[in-house]
Coordinates of C-alpha atoms in Angstrom, one line a residue:
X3 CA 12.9 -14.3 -9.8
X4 CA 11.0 -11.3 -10.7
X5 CA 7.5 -10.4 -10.6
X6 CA 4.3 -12.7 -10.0
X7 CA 1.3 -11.7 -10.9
X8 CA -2.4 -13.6 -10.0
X9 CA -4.6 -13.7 -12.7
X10 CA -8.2 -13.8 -13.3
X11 CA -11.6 -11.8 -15.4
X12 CA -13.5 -9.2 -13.7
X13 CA -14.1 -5.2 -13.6
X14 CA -11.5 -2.6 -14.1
X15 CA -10.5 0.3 -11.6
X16 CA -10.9 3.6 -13.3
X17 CA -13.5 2.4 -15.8
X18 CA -15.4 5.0 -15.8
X19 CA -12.8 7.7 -15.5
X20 CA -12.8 10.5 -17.9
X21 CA -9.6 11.1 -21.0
X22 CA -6.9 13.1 -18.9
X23 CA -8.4 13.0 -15.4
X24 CA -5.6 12.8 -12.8
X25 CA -5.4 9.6 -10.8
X26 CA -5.3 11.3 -7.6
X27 CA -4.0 9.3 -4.5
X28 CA -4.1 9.5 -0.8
X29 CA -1.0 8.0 1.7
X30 CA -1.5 6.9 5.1
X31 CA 1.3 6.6 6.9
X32 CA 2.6 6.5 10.4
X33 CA 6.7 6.6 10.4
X34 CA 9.2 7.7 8.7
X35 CA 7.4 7.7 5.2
X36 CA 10.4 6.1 2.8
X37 CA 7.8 4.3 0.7
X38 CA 6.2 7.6 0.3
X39 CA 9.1 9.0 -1.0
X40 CA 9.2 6.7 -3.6
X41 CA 5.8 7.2 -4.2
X42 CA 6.7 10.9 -4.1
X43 CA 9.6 10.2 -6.2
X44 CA 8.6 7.7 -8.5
X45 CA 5.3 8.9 -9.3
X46 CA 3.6 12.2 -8.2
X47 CA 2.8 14.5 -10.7
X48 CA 4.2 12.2 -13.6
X49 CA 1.8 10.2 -16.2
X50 CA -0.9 11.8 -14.7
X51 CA -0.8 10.4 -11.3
X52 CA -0.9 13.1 -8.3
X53 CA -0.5 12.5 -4.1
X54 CA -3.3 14.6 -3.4
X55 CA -2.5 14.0 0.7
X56 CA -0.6 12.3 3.2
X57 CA -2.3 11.6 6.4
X58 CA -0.7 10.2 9.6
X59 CA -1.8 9.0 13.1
X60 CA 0.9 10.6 14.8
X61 CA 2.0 14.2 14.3
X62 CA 5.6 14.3 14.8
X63 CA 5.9 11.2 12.0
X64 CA 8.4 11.9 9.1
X65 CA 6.0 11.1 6.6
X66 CA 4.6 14.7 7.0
X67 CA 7.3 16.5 6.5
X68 CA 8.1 14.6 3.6
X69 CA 4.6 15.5 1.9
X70 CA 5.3 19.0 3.2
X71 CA 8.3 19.7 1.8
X72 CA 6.6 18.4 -1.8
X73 CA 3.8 20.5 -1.7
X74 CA 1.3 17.9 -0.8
X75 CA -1.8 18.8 1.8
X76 CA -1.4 16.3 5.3
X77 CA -3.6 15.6 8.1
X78 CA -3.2 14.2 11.2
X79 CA -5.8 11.8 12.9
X80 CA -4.4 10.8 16.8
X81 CA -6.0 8.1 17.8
X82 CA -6.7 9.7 21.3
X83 CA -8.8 12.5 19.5
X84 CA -11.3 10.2 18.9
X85 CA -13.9 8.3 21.1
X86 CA -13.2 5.1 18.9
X87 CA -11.6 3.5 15.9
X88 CA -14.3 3.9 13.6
X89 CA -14.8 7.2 14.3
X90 CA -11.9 7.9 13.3
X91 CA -11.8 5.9 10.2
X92 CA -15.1 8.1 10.0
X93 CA -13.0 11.6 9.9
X94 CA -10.0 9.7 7.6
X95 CA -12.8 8.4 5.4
X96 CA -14.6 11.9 4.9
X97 CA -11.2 13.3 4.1
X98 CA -10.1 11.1 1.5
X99 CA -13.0 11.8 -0.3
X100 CA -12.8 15.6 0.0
X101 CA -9.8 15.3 -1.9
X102 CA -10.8 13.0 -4.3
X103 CA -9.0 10.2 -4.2
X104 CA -9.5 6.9 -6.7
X105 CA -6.3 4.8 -4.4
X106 CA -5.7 4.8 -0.6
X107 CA -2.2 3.7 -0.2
X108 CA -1.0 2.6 2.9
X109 CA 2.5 2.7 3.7
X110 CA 3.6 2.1 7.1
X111 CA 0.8 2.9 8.8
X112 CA 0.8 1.3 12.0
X113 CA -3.3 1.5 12.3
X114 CA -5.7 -1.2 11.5
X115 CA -8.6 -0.1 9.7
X116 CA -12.2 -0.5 10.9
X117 CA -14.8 -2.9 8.9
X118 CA -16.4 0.5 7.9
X119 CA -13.4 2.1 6.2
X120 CA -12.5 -1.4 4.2
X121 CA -16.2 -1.8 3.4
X122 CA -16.4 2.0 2.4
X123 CA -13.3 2.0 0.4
X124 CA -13.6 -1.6 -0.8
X125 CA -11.1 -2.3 -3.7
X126 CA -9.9 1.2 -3.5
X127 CA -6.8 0.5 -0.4
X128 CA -3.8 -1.3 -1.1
X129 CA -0.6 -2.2 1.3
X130 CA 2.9 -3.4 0.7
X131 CA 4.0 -6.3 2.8
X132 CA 8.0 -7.6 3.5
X133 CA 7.2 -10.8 2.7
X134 CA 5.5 -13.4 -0.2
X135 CA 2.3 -14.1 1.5
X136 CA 0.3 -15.9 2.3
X137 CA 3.3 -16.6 4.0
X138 CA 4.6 -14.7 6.9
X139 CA 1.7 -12.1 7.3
X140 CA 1.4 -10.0 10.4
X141 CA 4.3 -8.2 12.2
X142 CA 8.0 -8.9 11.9
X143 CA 7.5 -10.8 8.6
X144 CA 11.0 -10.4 8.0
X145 CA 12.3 -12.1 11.3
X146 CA 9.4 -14.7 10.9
X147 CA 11.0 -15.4 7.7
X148 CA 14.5 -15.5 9.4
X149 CA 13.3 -18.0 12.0
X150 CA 11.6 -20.4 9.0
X151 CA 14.9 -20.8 7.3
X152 CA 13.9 -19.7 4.1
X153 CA 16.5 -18.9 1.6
X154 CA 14.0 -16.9 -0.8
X155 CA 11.5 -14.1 0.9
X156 CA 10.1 -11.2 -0.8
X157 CA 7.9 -8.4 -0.9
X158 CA 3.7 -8.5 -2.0
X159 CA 1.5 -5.5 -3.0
X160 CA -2.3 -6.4 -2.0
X161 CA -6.0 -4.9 -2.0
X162 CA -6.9 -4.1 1.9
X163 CA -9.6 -6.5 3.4
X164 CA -10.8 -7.4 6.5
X165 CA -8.0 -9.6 7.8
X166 CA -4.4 -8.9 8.3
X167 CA -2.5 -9.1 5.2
X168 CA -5.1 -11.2 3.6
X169 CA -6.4 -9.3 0.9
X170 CA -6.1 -10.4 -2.7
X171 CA -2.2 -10.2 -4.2
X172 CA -1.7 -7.9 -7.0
X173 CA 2.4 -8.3 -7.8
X174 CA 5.1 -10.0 -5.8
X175 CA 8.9 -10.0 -6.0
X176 CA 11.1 -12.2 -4.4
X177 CA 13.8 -11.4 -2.6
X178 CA 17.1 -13.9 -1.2
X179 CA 17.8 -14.3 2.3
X180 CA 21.5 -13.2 2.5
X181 CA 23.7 -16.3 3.1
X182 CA 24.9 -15.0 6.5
X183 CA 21.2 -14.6 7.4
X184 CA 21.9 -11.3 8.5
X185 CA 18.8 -9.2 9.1
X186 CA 20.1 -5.7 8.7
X187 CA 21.1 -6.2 5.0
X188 CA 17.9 -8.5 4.3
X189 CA 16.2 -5.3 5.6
X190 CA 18.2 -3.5 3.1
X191 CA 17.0 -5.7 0.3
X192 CA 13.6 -5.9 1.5
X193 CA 13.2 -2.1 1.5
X194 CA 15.0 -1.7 -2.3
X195 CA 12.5 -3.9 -3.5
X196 CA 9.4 -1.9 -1.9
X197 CA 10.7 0.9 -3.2
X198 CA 10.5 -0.7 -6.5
X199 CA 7.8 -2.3 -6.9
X200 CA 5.3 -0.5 -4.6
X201 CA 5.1 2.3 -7.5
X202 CA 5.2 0.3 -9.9
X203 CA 2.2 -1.6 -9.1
X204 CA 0.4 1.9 -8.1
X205 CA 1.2 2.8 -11.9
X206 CA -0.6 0.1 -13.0
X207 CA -4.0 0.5 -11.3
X208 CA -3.5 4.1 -12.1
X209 CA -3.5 2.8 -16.3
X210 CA -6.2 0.5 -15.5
X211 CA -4.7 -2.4 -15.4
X212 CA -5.6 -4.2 -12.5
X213 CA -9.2 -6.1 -12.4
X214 CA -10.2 -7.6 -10.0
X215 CA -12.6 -10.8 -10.1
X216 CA -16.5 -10.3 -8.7
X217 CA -17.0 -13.4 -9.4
X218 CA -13.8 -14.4 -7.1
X219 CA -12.7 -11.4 -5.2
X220 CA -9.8 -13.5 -3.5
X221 CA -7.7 -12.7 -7.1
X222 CA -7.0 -9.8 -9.6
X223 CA -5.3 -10.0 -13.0
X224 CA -2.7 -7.5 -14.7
X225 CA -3.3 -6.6 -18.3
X226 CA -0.5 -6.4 -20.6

């Protein structure tokens, strides 16, 4: 097992960034915000990597009180306070950028994001997905992939595009599918391994590692 990694030549994130700026990142999220708290956990305000904000679509979502209670600004964008999905995207997008954010990091939000905000943020929004895509993309990936009969699943970190889930790969782990195919402790497994590998992979585009290919934008490569 482990991790896979797509490879390829093309421009670095951060190339331009100055000695000793902080990579500063902002969360989206929607529920109850455990990949944040690894994020949180794992990663804010060590090697020079801050959670500068958390924003949610829904106010009463956990995620906020787990930024709250370390220290990190959140905003909340309802999707009835706006006359449409960009414009919202609109008010998300001018906030990111008041904050000065290099990484959008989506995790669990439960929102799709406009053409504007991918275009306006290309290469600059990544996801975690329960499964090894391409396979299984969209909702319930982990009953999809209980219903295939697969005995090996997994987890993906990808760049945002305009499709669902099919933005280029940056790292993948793979997970087994319990023999009793039972779903809660799949869930378990599938969660561990976000929680792993979701920072990790944030880490690296926060070093500089990640390119990803103009030239082929469909795959990026991790530097040693």
């Amino acid at each position: 097992m482990g991790d896979k990694l797509r490879h390829a030549t093309a421009g670095r994130l951060r190339e331009d960034a100055g000695v000793g700026d902080a990579f500063k990142l902002v969360v989206l999220a929607s529920g109850s915000g455990t990949n944040l708290q690894a994020i949180l956990d794992r990663l804010h305000g060590q090697e020079g990597i801050e959670v500068v904000g958390v924003g949610s679509d829904r106010p009463e979502a956990r995620a906020l009180e787990r930024a709250r209670e370390a220290g990190v600004v959140t905003a909340t964008f309802p999707r009835e306070g706006y006359a449409s999905r960009a414009a919202r995207d609109e008010a998300i997008g001018d906030w990111i950028e008041s904050l000065g954010a290099e990484l959008v990091v989506l995790a669990g939000y439960m929102q799709l994001l406009s053409e504007e905000f991918v275009a306006r943020f290309r290469g600059r929004v990544v996801n975690v997905h329960p499964a090894l895509l391409p396979s299984f993309p969209g909702l319930d990936a982990i009953g999809q992939a209980l219903e295939a009969g697969v005995e090996v699943t997994g987890v993906s970190v990808h760049f945002v595009d305009e499709g669902v889930d099919t933005g280029p790969v940056i790292v993948q782990r793979e997970v087994v599918v319990p023999a009793d195919r039972n779903r809660a402790a799949l869930e378990r497994a599938i969660h561990a391994a976000e929680h792993e590998l979701y920072p990790e992979a944030i880490r690296m585009i926060a070093r500089g590692r990640v390119r990803i290919d103009i030239g082929d934008p469909r795959v990026v490569v991790i530097d040693d």
